């Protein structure tokens, strides 16, 4: 039995214990892993359950938000449709006309009864044919200096009286409620400034579907139109009356012609101003070569002593004859021969029958086309038919004119100097006060010519001394040129930037905040000229190296 106690199933009891312990350890390890797995699963389930709960809450919020947003979207869509309906119902087209340059056809202006109504109807029909998809109101705004325009039309023979244009403007305004012909009064920029302001206003107005503007005669509008060029939704169309300036075509805006409404040619008393663009070009006529000097026809005169006293008093003596023939030129008289005797100023009446006398020689002056030598033949007393030969010296060569520009291609002005305190200051002020309410014409006194001529409403008659002209020129330099720093006029007498070296006037300075070019107070670097343009030369001279 003892032997059986130590043997169990053919194995030693101690071995079975060890094996059991080993198996128990394995089972315990597996149980631990199972417990850990179960704990992890429980934690994951709890985490997912919490997350599901949060998501359910978020889903509920999203459902509520979606319902609210859908309701809001429906309300906004209704509002948008309502506003769109209102917008479409209030849509309109506007036509802006600078009446100083864009003039209605002569037949409208001459028809005192129906001309204004026909012009307004023709204009609206032309606008409708220019691409309007549906019928909408057309607002027409014409701005002009009616007084000066009427005078110009009368001088050109278009109308008989200045009041005819005033009547036309009144009838144009009263014919249609949406048509206005507005008198802006005297002032070069009055019509321009109003059209510029309205152009910006209507362009920003969503109800304004299209803008027609008749301004292609004036380069001053190019700067304002340039900001709209190239826009995909640009609603501006230009109306060309007289041939448009080249700068307008460079904008690539649509250009239309309403030949049935507006004049296509300038008035008879108007001079079409050529566009001044870079590079400068000399537009003076070509120089002509002087031709041969013509000889006067020979005329036989009667002897001096056969001239009647009445003829002696009527005809000038040799000295006066030459003075009349050339009042401002030096006269060289040929020496008289011994057989000649001078004509007396007066002589006793001769009772002998009067002899036929040839008429006096009329001065015959031949001028060369380029201002060179000219010869004047005048009658001299005596039987030898001596002549005075007057030689007119050639005109001095015209000095070239220059214009300087900085690196920004802005015009630079020469420095100014206040006129000295002289009696001319007092005399200038006296004359200035005496002509009020008129003012001195800048073109007449500073350029020496006024293109308006008899139509100019400024003072031309008062004589100014050189010192007074210098004072007037200094006053003109305190005003801003309408073309601003883009001016290309060599004879411009206005300023293109602030002329004061150290200006501290701020808002009081007209150059501080300009509408089109901003602040025109230049720094020292901006005052350095980079290009120099010479009148008559096609290309500039670059000065950068000189001022580097």
Short mmCIF file of C-alpha atoms in Angstrom, two decimals:
data_model
loop_
_atom_site.label_atom_id
_atom_site.label_comp_id
_atom_site.label_asym_id
_atom_site.label_seq_id
_atom_site.Cartn_x
_atom_site.Cartn_y
_atom_site.Cartn_z
CA UNK A 1 0.00 0.00 0.00
CA UNK A 2 2.86 2.27 0.74
CA UNK A 3 4.01 1.85 -2.72
CA UNK A 4 0.59 2.78 -4.09
CA UNK A 5 0.50 5.93 -1.95
CA UNK A 6 3.52 7.26 -3.66
CA UNK A 7 2.36 6.41 -7.13
CA UNK A 8 -0.78 7.91 -8.66
CA UNK A 9 -1.61 7.04 -12.14
CA UNK A 10 1.97 6.19 -12.66
CA UNK A 11 3.19 9.66 -11.58
CA UNK A 12 4.79 11.06 -8.52
CA UNK A 13 2.52 13.25 -6.33
CA UNK A 14 5.17 15.99 -6.08
CA UNK A 15 5.22 16.34 -9.84
CA UNK A 16 1.48 16.70 -9.98
CA UNK A 17 1.57 19.50 -7.40
CA UNK A 18 4.15 21.42 -9.35
CA UNK A 19 2.23 21.03 -12.53
CA UNK A 20 -0.97 22.11 -10.80
CA UNK A 21 0.75 25.17 -9.40
CA UNK A 22 2.10 26.04 -12.83
CA UNK A 23 -1.28 25.62 -14.42
CA UNK A 24 -2.86 27.69 -11.68
CA UNK A 25 -0.43 30.48 -12.36
CA UNK A 26 -1.30 30.41 -16.05
CA UNK A 27 -4.98 30.43 -15.25
CA UNK A 28 -4.54 33.33 -12.88
CA UNK A 29 -2.65 35.28 -15.57
CA UNK A 30 -5.38 34.57 -18.07
CA UNK A 31 -8.01 35.63 -15.58
CA UNK A 32 -6.13 38.85 -14.98
CA UNK A 33 -5.90 39.59 -18.67
CA UNK A 34 -9.59 38.78 -19.03
CA UNK A 35 -10.43 41.09 -16.16
CA UNK A 36 -8.34 43.87 -17.72
CA UNK A 37 -10.01 43.36 -21.05
CA UNK A 38 -13.43 43.43 -19.48
CA UNK A 39 -12.55 46.60 -17.52
CA UNK A 40 -11.27 48.25 -20.71
CA UNK A 41 -14.39 47.26 -22.56
CA UNK A 42 -16.55 48.59 -19.78
CA UNK A 43 -14.63 51.90 -19.80
CA UNK A 44 -14.90 52.12 -23.60
CA UNK A 45 -18.61 51.39 -23.43
CA UNK A 46 -19.07 54.06 -20.77
CA UNK A 47 -17.02 56.57 -22.81
CA UNK A 48 -18.92 55.80 -25.98
CA UNK A 49 -22.19 56.02 -24.15
CA UNK A 50 -21.25 59.47 -22.83
CA UNK A 51 -20.11 60.55 -26.26
CA UNK A 52 -23.32 59.25 -27.80
CA UNK A 53 -25.25 61.22 -25.25
CA UNK A 54 -23.30 64.37 -26.08
CA UNK A 55 -23.79 63.76 -29.78
CA UNK A 56 -27.47 63.29 -29.25
CA UNK A 57 -27.56 66.64 -27.47
CA UNK A 58 -25.55 68.23 -30.30
CA UNK A 59 -27.85 66.62 -32.81
CA UNK A 60 -30.83 68.07 -31.06
CA UNK A 61 -29.14 71.49 -31.10
CA UNK A 62 -28.28 71.13 -34.77
CA UNK A 63 -31.85 70.14 -35.55
CA UNK A 64 -33.11 73.18 -33.72
CA UNK A 65 -30.52 75.40 -35.39
CA UNK A 66 -31.30 73.97 -38.80
CA UNK A 67 -34.96 74.65 -38.29
CA UNK A 68 -34.16 78.18 -37.18
CA UNK A 69 -31.76 78.76 -40.12
CA UNK A 70 -34.23 77.31 -42.57
CA UNK A 71 -36.87 79.62 -41.24
CA UNK A 72 -34.44 82.55 -41.35
CA UNK A 73 -33.37 81.63 -44.89
CA UNK A 74 -36.99 81.51 -46.01
CA UNK A 75 -37.59 84.90 -44.43
CA UNK A 76 -34.45 86.33 -46.02
CA UNK A 77 -35.42 84.92 -49.39
CA UNK A 78 -38.80 86.57 -49.08
CA UNK A 79 -37.14 89.83 -48.07
CA UNK A 80 -34.66 89.57 -50.95
CA UNK A 81 -37.43 89.01 -53.43
CA UNK A 82 -39.31 91.94 -51.99
CA UNK A 83 -36.25 94.20 -52.17
CA UNK A 84 -35.38 92.93 -55.64
CA UNK A 85 -38.89 93.75 -56.74
CA UNK A 86 -38.59 97.21 -55.27
CA UNK A 87 -35.14 97.63 -56.84
CA UNK A 88 -36.41 96.61 -60.25
CA UNK A 89 -39.45 98.78 -59.93
CA UNK A 90 -37.22 101.79 -59.15
CA UNK A 91 -34.54 101.08 -61.80
CA UNK A 92 -33.61 103.97 -64.09
CA UNK A 93 -31.06 105.20 -66.62
CA UNK A 94 -29.33 108.58 -66.36
CA UNK A 95 -27.89 110.77 -69.11
CA UNK A 96 -25.35 113.41 -68.01
CA UNK A 97 -24.52 116.11 -70.58
CA UNK A 98 -21.86 118.81 -70.41
CA UNK A 99 -23.85 121.35 -72.39
CA UNK A 100 -20.91 123.73 -72.86
CA UNK A 101 -19.34 121.25 -75.28
CA UNK A 102 -22.16 118.88 -76.29
CA UNK A 103 -24.70 121.04 -78.11
CA UNK A 104 -28.08 120.03 -79.51
CA UNK A 105 -28.60 120.19 -83.25
CA UNK A 106 -29.34 123.57 -84.80
CA UNK A 107 -32.88 122.67 -85.87
CA UNK A 108 -33.86 122.01 -82.25
CA UNK A 109 -32.36 125.28 -81.00
CA UNK A 110 -34.02 127.31 -83.76
CA UNK A 111 -37.49 125.81 -83.21
CA UNK A 112 -38.84 128.08 -80.49
CA UNK A 113 -42.07 126.12 -80.02
CA UNK A 114 -41.28 122.40 -80.28
CA UNK A 115 -37.47 122.27 -80.48
CA UNK A 116 -36.90 121.42 -76.81
CA UNK A 117 -39.60 118.74 -76.76
CA UNK A 118 -38.27 117.17 -79.97
CA UNK A 119 -34.70 117.20 -78.62
CA UNK A 120 -35.74 115.47 -75.39
CA UNK A 121 -37.80 112.86 -77.27
CA UNK A 122 -35.01 112.18 -79.79
CA UNK A 123 -32.48 111.81 -76.99
CA UNK A 124 -34.62 109.29 -75.10
CA UNK A 125 -35.26 107.29 -78.25
CA UNK A 126 -31.52 107.16 -78.98
CA UNK A 127 -30.84 105.95 -75.44
CA UNK A 128 -33.49 103.22 -75.75
CA UNK A 129 -31.93 102.01 -78.98
CA UNK A 130 -28.50 101.83 -77.31
CA UNK A 131 -29.24 98.52 -75.60
CA UNK A 132 -31.95 98.86 -72.94
CA UNK A 133 -33.55 95.44 -72.39
CA UNK A 134 -36.82 96.75 -70.96
CA UNK A 135 -38.60 100.03 -70.53
CA UNK A 136 -37.42 102.13 -67.59
CA UNK A 137 -37.30 105.83 -66.72
CA UNK A 138 -34.52 107.89 -68.36
CA UNK A 139 -33.25 110.86 -66.37
CA UNK A 140 -31.58 113.61 -68.40
CA UNK A 141 -29.38 116.24 -66.78
CA UNK A 142 -27.83 119.01 -68.92
CA UNK A 143 -25.40 121.40 -67.22
CA UNK A 144 -24.17 124.50 -69.05
CA UNK A 145 -23.24 128.15 -68.66
CA UNK A 146 -26.37 129.31 -70.49
CA UNK A 147 -25.27 132.95 -70.79
CA UNK A 148 -21.95 132.28 -72.48
CA UNK A 149 -23.37 129.39 -74.51
CA UNK A 150 -26.18 131.60 -75.81
CA UNK A 151 -23.72 134.30 -76.83
CA UNK A 152 -21.54 131.74 -78.61
CA UNK A 153 -24.56 130.29 -80.46
CA UNK A 154 -25.65 133.77 -81.47
CA UNK A 155 -22.17 134.70 -82.70
CA UNK A 156 -22.19 131.53 -84.83
CA UNK A 157 -25.57 132.34 -86.32
CA UNK A 158 -27.38 129.36 -84.79
CA UNK A 159 -29.85 131.52 -82.85
CA UNK A 160 -30.91 135.13 -83.32
CA UNK A 161 -31.07 136.25 -79.70
CA UNK A 162 -29.56 135.09 -76.42
CA UNK A 163 -33.05 134.70 -74.98
CA UNK A 164 -33.74 131.93 -77.49
CA UNK A 165 -31.47 129.56 -75.57
CA UNK A 166 -32.98 130.58 -72.23
CA UNK A 167 -36.41 129.74 -73.66
CA UNK A 168 -35.09 126.41 -74.99
CA UNK A 169 -33.66 125.53 -71.56
CA UNK A 170 -36.94 126.36 -69.82
CA UNK A 171 -38.99 124.34 -72.29
CA UNK A 172 -36.56 121.40 -72.10
CA UNK A 173 -36.94 121.36 -68.31
CA UNK A 174 -40.72 121.73 -68.35
CA UNK A 175 -41.45 119.29 -71.19
CA UNK A 176 -40.62 116.16 -69.16
CA UNK A 177 -40.50 115.74 -65.41
CA UNK A 178 -37.27 113.75 -65.64
CA UNK A 179 -35.43 116.23 -67.93
CA UNK A 180 -33.51 119.22 -66.57
CA UNK A 181 -31.47 121.89 -68.37
CA UNK A 182 -29.55 123.57 -65.55
CA UNK A 183 -27.75 126.90 -65.80
CA UNK A 184 -24.55 126.64 -63.73
CA UNK A 185 -23.56 130.27 -64.35
CA UNK A 186 -20.11 131.60 -65.07
CA UNK A 187 -17.11 129.52 -64.12
CA UNK A 188 -14.93 127.15 -66.10
CA UNK A 189 -15.37 124.16 -63.79
CA UNK A 190 -18.99 124.63 -62.67
CA UNK A 191 -20.53 122.14 -65.08
CA UNK A 192 -17.55 119.77 -64.82
CA UNK A 193 -17.66 119.55 -61.03
CA UNK A 194 -21.39 118.80 -60.96
CA UNK A 195 -21.13 116.08 -63.59
CA UNK A 196 -18.18 114.47 -61.77
CA UNK A 197 -20.11 114.41 -58.48
CA UNK A 198 -23.25 112.98 -60.10
CA UNK A 199 -21.22 110.38 -61.99
CA UNK A 200 -19.86 109.03 -58.71
CA UNK A 201 -23.30 109.19 -57.06
CA UNK A 202 -25.17 107.34 -59.80
CA UNK A 203 -22.41 104.76 -60.26
CA UNK A 204 -22.81 103.72 -56.61
CA UNK A 205 -26.62 103.75 -56.84
CA UNK A 206 -27.83 100.15 -57.32
CA UNK A 207 -31.05 101.33 -58.95
CA UNK A 208 -29.14 103.14 -61.67
CA UNK A 209 -28.74 100.52 -64.40
CA UNK A 210 -26.74 102.56 -66.93
CA UNK A 211 -25.01 105.94 -67.20
CA UNK A 212 -24.65 107.81 -70.50
CA UNK A 213 -22.26 110.76 -70.30
CA UNK A 214 -21.57 113.32 -73.05
CA UNK A 215 -18.15 114.71 -72.16
CA UNK A 216 -15.73 113.45 -74.83
CA UNK A 217 -14.84 117.02 -75.83
CA UNK A 218 -13.02 117.70 -72.54
CA UNK A 219 -9.92 115.78 -71.48
CA UNK A 220 -10.54 116.86 -67.90
CA UNK A 221 -12.99 113.97 -67.45
CA UNK A 222 -10.45 111.30 -68.40
CA UNK A 223 -8.96 111.14 -64.90
CA UNK A 224 -12.39 110.58 -63.31
CA UNK A 225 -13.42 107.93 -65.85
CA UNK A 226 -10.15 106.01 -65.61
CA UNK A 227 -11.14 104.45 -62.26
CA UNK A 228 -14.15 102.77 -63.91
CA UNK A 229 -12.33 101.50 -66.99
CA UNK A 230 -11.81 97.75 -67.17
CA UNK A 231 -14.55 96.85 -64.67
CA UNK A 232 -16.56 93.77 -65.71
CA UNK A 233 -19.82 95.32 -64.55
CA UNK A 234 -19.09 98.86 -65.75
CA UNK A 235 -22.35 100.60 -66.60
CA UNK A 236 -20.87 103.74 -68.19
CA UNK A 237 -21.29 104.56 -71.88
CA UNK A 238 -19.72 107.64 -73.47
CA UNK A 239 -21.55 109.86 -75.96
CA UNK A 240 -19.36 111.41 -78.65
CA UNK A 241 -20.57 114.68 -80.17
CA UNK A 242 -17.60 116.48 -81.71
CA UNK A 243 -14.71 114.06 -82.36
CA UNK A 244 -13.60 112.52 -79.07
CA UNK A 245 -10.18 113.28 -77.66
CA UNK A 246 -7.74 110.33 -78.09
CA UNK A 247 -7.44 109.79 -74.33
CA UNK A 248 -11.09 108.76 -74.15
CA UNK A 249 -10.62 105.96 -76.67
CA UNK A 250 -7.73 104.63 -74.59
CA UNK A 251 -10.19 104.00 -71.73
CA UNK A 252 -11.88 101.30 -73.86
CA UNK A 253 -15.32 102.35 -72.64
CA UNK A 254 -18.20 102.05 -75.13
CA UNK A 255 -18.45 105.24 -77.24
CA UNK A 256 -21.76 106.01 -78.94
CA UNK A 257 -22.82 108.72 -81.36
CA UNK A 258 -26.29 110.32 -81.32
CA UNK A 259 -26.01 112.29 -84.56
CA UNK A 260 -29.75 112.84 -84.67
CA UNK A 261 -29.56 114.68 -81.33
CA UNK A 262 -26.23 116.56 -81.06
CA UNK A 263 -24.03 118.66 -83.31
CA UNK A 264 -21.08 116.73 -84.70
CA UNK A 265 -18.98 119.81 -85.51
CA UNK A 266 -17.80 122.75 -83.36
CA UNK A 267 -19.43 126.14 -83.74
CA UNK A 268 -18.02 128.60 -86.26
CA UNK A 269 -16.48 130.73 -83.53
CA UNK A 270 -14.97 127.78 -81.71
CA UNK A 271 -11.48 126.39 -82.21
CA UNK A 272 -11.19 122.66 -81.72
CA UNK A 273 -8.50 122.16 -79.14
CA UNK A 274 -6.07 119.43 -80.03
CA UNK A 275 -5.35 116.82 -77.40
CA UNK A 276 -2.00 117.21 -75.69
CA UNK A 277 -0.51 113.86 -74.96
CA UNK A 278 2.97 112.53 -74.51
CA UNK A 279 5.20 112.97 -76.34
CA UNK A 280 4.85 116.68 -77.06
CA UNK A 281 4.57 117.69 -80.66
CA UNK A 282 4.96 121.11 -82.16
CA UNK A 283 1.76 122.09 -83.92
CA UNK A 284 3.03 125.35 -85.42
CA UNK A 285 2.79 125.69 -89.21
CA UNK A 286 5.85 124.73 -91.25
CA UNK A 287 8.32 127.48 -92.04
CA UNK A 288 8.13 128.87 -95.55
CA UNK A 289 11.12 129.88 -97.63
CA UNK A 290 11.14 133.59 -98.58
CA UNK A 291 10.18 134.21 -102.18
CA UNK A 292 11.61 136.77 -104.60
CA UNK A 293 11.01 140.42 -103.81
CA UNK A 294 8.48 141.97 -106.14
CA UNK A 295 9.34 145.19 -107.91
CA UNK A 296 6.79 147.99 -108.03
CA UNK A 297 5.37 149.07 -111.35
CA UNK A 298 6.89 152.25 -112.71
CA UNK A 299 4.56 155.25 -112.68
CA UNK A 300 5.41 158.59 -114.25
CA UNK A 301 4.70 161.59 -112.04
CA UNK A 302 4.11 165.15 -113.17
CA UNK A 303 6.68 167.84 -112.30
CA UNK A 304 6.48 168.99 -108.77
CA UNK A 305 5.61 172.60 -109.58
CA UNK A 306 2.47 171.56 -111.49
CA UNK A 307 0.76 170.14 -108.43
CA UNK A 308 -2.20 172.10 -107.14
CA UNK A 309 -2.23 173.38 -103.55
CA UNK A 310 -5.09 171.04 -102.68
CA UNK A 311 -3.02 168.09 -103.84
CA UNK A 312 0.01 169.39 -101.97
CA UNK A 313 -1.99 169.39 -98.77
CA UNK A 314 -3.50 165.94 -99.49
CA UNK A 315 -0.30 164.15 -100.44
CA UNK A 316 2.48 163.64 -97.93
CA UNK A 317 5.88 165.18 -98.52
CA UNK A 318 8.84 162.87 -99.02
CA UNK A 319 9.67 162.83 -95.34
CA UNK A 320 6.09 162.13 -94.25
CA UNK A 321 5.60 159.60 -97.03
CA UNK A 322 8.39 157.43 -95.82
CA UNK A 323 7.18 157.77 -92.27
CA UNK A 324 3.74 156.57 -93.25
CA UNK A 325 5.07 153.69 -95.29
CA UNK A 326 7.11 152.39 -92.39
CA UNK A 327 6.11 153.93 -89.06
CA UNK A 328 8.30 151.65 -86.96
CA UNK A 329 11.13 150.79 -89.30
CA UNK A 330 14.40 152.50 -90.09
CA UNK A 331 14.19 154.26 -93.49
CA UNK A 332 17.21 154.89 -95.68
CA UNK A 333 16.56 157.58 -98.33
CA UNK A 334 18.73 157.72 -101.44
CA UNK A 335 20.62 160.95 -102.05
CA UNK A 336 18.94 163.42 -104.37
CA UNK A 337 20.55 164.50 -107.61
CA UNK A 338 21.35 168.19 -108.24
CA UNK A 339 18.45 168.48 -110.71
CA UNK A 340 15.91 167.79 -107.99
CA UNK A 341 14.43 170.29 -105.67
CA UNK A 342 12.35 169.48 -102.61
CA UNK A 343 8.62 169.98 -102.65
CA UNK A 344 7.49 172.97 -100.63
CA UNK A 345 5.01 172.40 -97.92
CA UNK A 346 2.82 175.12 -99.33
CA UNK A 347 3.11 177.35 -102.40
CA UNK A 348 1.15 180.24 -103.85
CA UNK A 349 -1.73 179.32 -106.07
CA UNK A 350 -0.71 178.79 -109.68
CA UNK A 351 -3.14 180.30 -112.17
CA UNK A 352 -1.98 178.04 -114.99
CA UNK A 353 -4.30 175.22 -116.03
CA UNK A 354 -3.84 172.15 -113.90
CA UNK A 355 -1.79 169.38 -115.44
CA UNK A 356 -2.81 165.73 -115.19
CA UNK A 357 -1.14 164.19 -112.23
CA UNK A 358 -0.58 160.52 -111.67
CA UNK A 359 -1.79 159.12 -108.34
CA UNK A 360 0.83 158.63 -105.63
CA UNK A 361 2.59 155.32 -105.47
CA UNK A 362 0.94 153.07 -102.95
CA UNK A 363 3.30 151.25 -100.66
CA UNK A 364 4.07 147.77 -101.94
CA UNK A 365 5.32 145.53 -99.15
CA UNK A 366 6.27 141.93 -99.74
CA UNK A 367 6.64 139.88 -96.56
CA UNK A 368 8.46 136.59 -96.52
CA UNK A 369 6.58 133.77 -94.91
CA UNK A 370 9.18 133.18 -92.20
CA UNK A 371 9.36 136.73 -90.91
CA UNK A 372 12.52 137.57 -92.84
CA UNK A 373 13.39 140.59 -95.00
CA UNK A 374 10.58 142.71 -96.48
CA UNK A 375 10.97 145.67 -98.83
CA UNK A 376 8.67 148.71 -98.84
CA UNK A 377 8.65 151.08 -101.82
CA UNK A 378 7.21 154.51 -101.09
CA UNK A 379 6.81 157.50 -103.36
CA UNK A 380 9.48 160.19 -103.06
CA UNK A 381 9.12 163.73 -104.39
CA UNK A 382 10.95 164.87 -107.46
CA UNK A 383 10.96 164.12 -111.13
CA UNK A 384 13.57 161.35 -110.88
CA UNK A 385 11.14 159.07 -109.08
CA UNK A 386 13.47 158.29 -106.22
CA UNK A 387 12.27 155.67 -103.76
CA UNK A 388 12.63 154.92 -100.08
CA UNK A 389 13.82 151.39 -99.46
CA UNK A 390 12.87 150.07 -96.02
CA UNK A 391 14.57 146.94 -94.81
CA UNK A 392 12.78 145.07 -92.03
CA UNK A 393 15.13 143.00 -89.95
CA UNK A 394 14.36 139.34 -89.45
CA UNK A 395 12.41 138.47 -86.33
CA UNK A 396 14.49 137.04 -83.50
CA UNK A 397 14.46 133.29 -83.26
CA UNK A 398 11.71 131.99 -80.99
CA UNK A 399 13.09 130.70 -77.73
CA UNK A 400 12.12 127.07 -77.01
CA UNK A 401 9.77 126.31 -74.15
CA UNK A 402 10.36 123.56 -71.61
CA UNK A 403 8.29 121.50 -69.20
CA UNK A 404 9.82 119.45 -66.37
CA UNK A 405 8.36 116.34 -64.74
CA UNK A 406 9.38 114.29 -61.72
CA UNK A 407 9.72 110.53 -61.38
CA UNK A 408 5.92 110.19 -60.96
CA UNK A 409 5.46 112.03 -64.31
CA UNK A 410 3.96 114.99 -62.45
CA UNK A 411 4.52 118.52 -63.73
CA UNK A 412 7.05 120.64 -61.83
CA UNK A 413 6.88 124.45 -61.68
CA UNK A 414 9.76 126.93 -61.48
CA UNK A 415 10.20 128.61 -58.10
CA UNK A 416 8.11 131.71 -57.43
CA UNK A 417 9.29 134.99 -55.94
CA UNK A 418 7.01 137.57 -54.40
CA UNK A 419 7.10 140.83 -56.41
CA UNK A 420 9.02 143.61 -54.66
CA UNK A 421 7.21 146.37 -52.79
CA UNK A 422 7.00 149.05 -55.46
CA UNK A 423 4.40 151.65 -56.51
CA UNK A 424 3.21 149.04 -59.03
CA UNK A 425 1.48 147.23 -56.17
CA UNK A 426 -0.71 150.27 -55.53
CA UNK A 427 -1.43 150.98 -59.19
CA UNK A 428 -2.29 147.33 -59.82
CA UNK A 429 -4.77 147.26 -56.93
CA UNK A 430 -6.31 150.53 -58.14
CA UNK A 431 -6.88 149.09 -61.62
CA UNK A 432 -8.06 145.80 -60.16
CA UNK A 433 -10.72 147.53 -58.06
CA UNK A 434 -11.75 149.81 -60.92
CA UNK A 435 -12.75 146.94 -63.26
CA UNK A 436 -14.88 145.06 -60.73
CA UNK A 437 -16.98 142.96 -61.07
CA UNK A 438 -14.77 141.98 -64.03
CA UNK A 439 -11.33 140.48 -63.62
CA UNK A 440 -8.21 140.61 -65.74
CA UNK A 441 -8.11 137.94 -68.47
CA UNK A 442 -5.20 135.63 -67.71
CA UNK A 443 -4.82 134.48 -71.30
CA UNK A 444 -4.73 138.05 -72.61
CA UNK A 445 -2.25 139.46 -70.11
CA UNK A 446 -0.09 136.39 -69.39
CA UNK A 447 -0.16 134.53 -72.72
CA UNK A 448 -0.61 137.55 -74.95
CA UNK A 449 -3.62 136.02 -76.70
CA UNK A 450 -7.14 135.02 -75.74
CA UNK A 451 -8.83 132.31 -77.77
CA UNK A 452 -12.28 133.57 -76.75
CA UNK A 453 -11.75 136.89 -78.51
CA UNK A 454 -14.83 139.09 -78.44
CA UNK A 455 -16.73 136.38 -76.56
CA UNK A 456 -14.48 136.67 -73.52
CA UNK A 457 -16.25 138.04 -70.45
CA UNK A 458 -13.05 139.25 -68.78
CA UNK A 459 -11.13 142.52 -68.96
CA UNK A 460 -8.85 143.13 -71.97
CA UNK A 461 -8.77 146.91 -72.37
CA UNK A 462 -6.93 148.17 -69.29
CA UNK A 463 -3.21 148.51 -69.93
CA UNK A 464 -0.86 146.92 -67.39
CA UNK A 465 2.79 147.84 -67.04
CA UNK A 466 5.42 145.06 -67.00
CA UNK A 467 5.66 145.39 -63.21
CA UNK A 468 1.88 145.09 -62.88
CA UNK A 469 1.86 142.06 -65.18
CA UNK A 470 4.48 140.45 -62.91
CA UNK A 471 2.17 140.99 -59.93
CA UNK A 472 -0.76 139.48 -61.83
CA UNK A 473 1.37 136.50 -62.86
CA UNK A 474 2.32 135.90 -59.22
CA UNK A 475 -1.38 135.96 -58.25
CA UNK A 476 -2.18 133.45 -60.99
CA UNK A 477 0.50 131.08 -59.66
CA UNK A 478 -1.48 130.75 -56.41
CA UNK A 479 -4.29 128.92 -58.28
CA UNK A 480 -4.39 125.21 -59.13
CA UNK A 481 -4.38 124.27 -62.81
CA UNK A 482 -7.56 122.35 -63.82
CA UNK A 483 -5.35 119.68 -65.39
CA UNK A 484 -3.34 119.42 -62.17
CA UNK A 485 0.06 117.72 -62.33
CA UNK A 486 -0.88 116.08 -65.65
CA UNK A 487 -0.87 119.41 -67.50
CA UNK A 488 1.04 119.44 -70.81
CA UNK A 489 0.55 123.10 -71.77
CA UNK A 490 3.92 124.82 -72.17
CA UNK A 491 2.30 128.26 -71.71
CA UNK A 492 0.38 127.34 -68.54
CA UNK A 493 0.59 130.19 -66.02
CA UNK A 494 -1.10 128.34 -63.13
CA UNK A 495 0.52 126.08 -60.55
CA UNK A 496 0.56 122.30 -60.63
CA UNK A 497 1.69 121.84 -57.02
CA UNK A 498 1.97 124.12 -53.99
CA UNK A 499 4.32 127.00 -54.93
CA UNK A 500 5.28 127.72 -51.32
CA UNK A 501 8.55 126.04 -50.26
CA UNK A 502 7.44 125.62 -46.63
CA UNK A 503 3.66 125.65 -46.56
CA UNK A 504 1.96 125.38 -43.17
CA UNK A 505 -1.57 126.44 -44.16
CA UNK A 506 -2.92 122.87 -44.02
CA UNK A 507 -6.63 122.85 -44.94
CA UNK A 508 -6.51 126.50 -45.99
CA UNK A 509 -4.10 125.67 -48.81
CA UNK A 510 -5.89 124.82 -52.11
CA UNK A 511 -3.15 122.26 -52.83
CA UNK A 512 -3.57 120.41 -49.52
CA UNK A 513 -6.34 117.97 -50.43
CA UNK A 514 -7.39 118.16 -54.07
CA UNK A 515 -10.34 116.15 -55.35
CA UNK A 516 -8.46 114.40 -58.14
CA UNK A 517 -4.81 114.27 -57.13
CA UNK A 518 -4.74 114.35 -53.34
CA UNK A 519 -2.05 116.32 -51.54
CA UNK A 520 0.09 118.36 -53.95
CA UNK A 521 2.76 119.30 -51.43
CA UNK A 522 5.91 117.66 -52.75
CA UNK A 523 8.90 116.42 -50.83
CA UNK A 524 12.43 117.45 -51.74
CA UNK A 525 12.84 114.20 -53.63
CA UNK A 526 9.59 114.73 -55.55
CA UNK A 527 10.72 118.20 -56.60
CA UNK A 528 13.69 116.77 -58.50
CA UNK A 529 13.06 116.88 -62.27
CA UNK A 530 13.61 113.58 -64.06
CA UNK A 531 12.43 114.38 -67.60
CA UNK A 532 12.62 117.60 -69.58
CA UNK A 533 10.25 118.07 -72.51
CA UNK A 534 11.02 120.66 -75.17
CA UNK A 535 8.33 122.15 -77.38
CA UNK A 536 8.61 120.70 -80.84
CA UNK A 537 10.72 117.71 -79.77
CA UNK A 538 9.10 114.29 -79.82
CA UNK A 539 11.14 112.71 -77.03
CA UNK A 540 12.13 113.92 -73.56
CA UNK A 541 15.57 114.52 -72.16
CA UNK A 542 16.29 112.43 -69.08
CA UNK A 543 17.90 114.30 -66.20
CA UNK A 544 18.14 111.50 -63.64
CA UNK A 545 21.94 111.33 -63.78
CA UNK A 546 22.23 115.05 -63.19
CA UNK A 547 20.25 114.88 -59.96
CA UNK A 548 21.33 111.47 -58.70
#
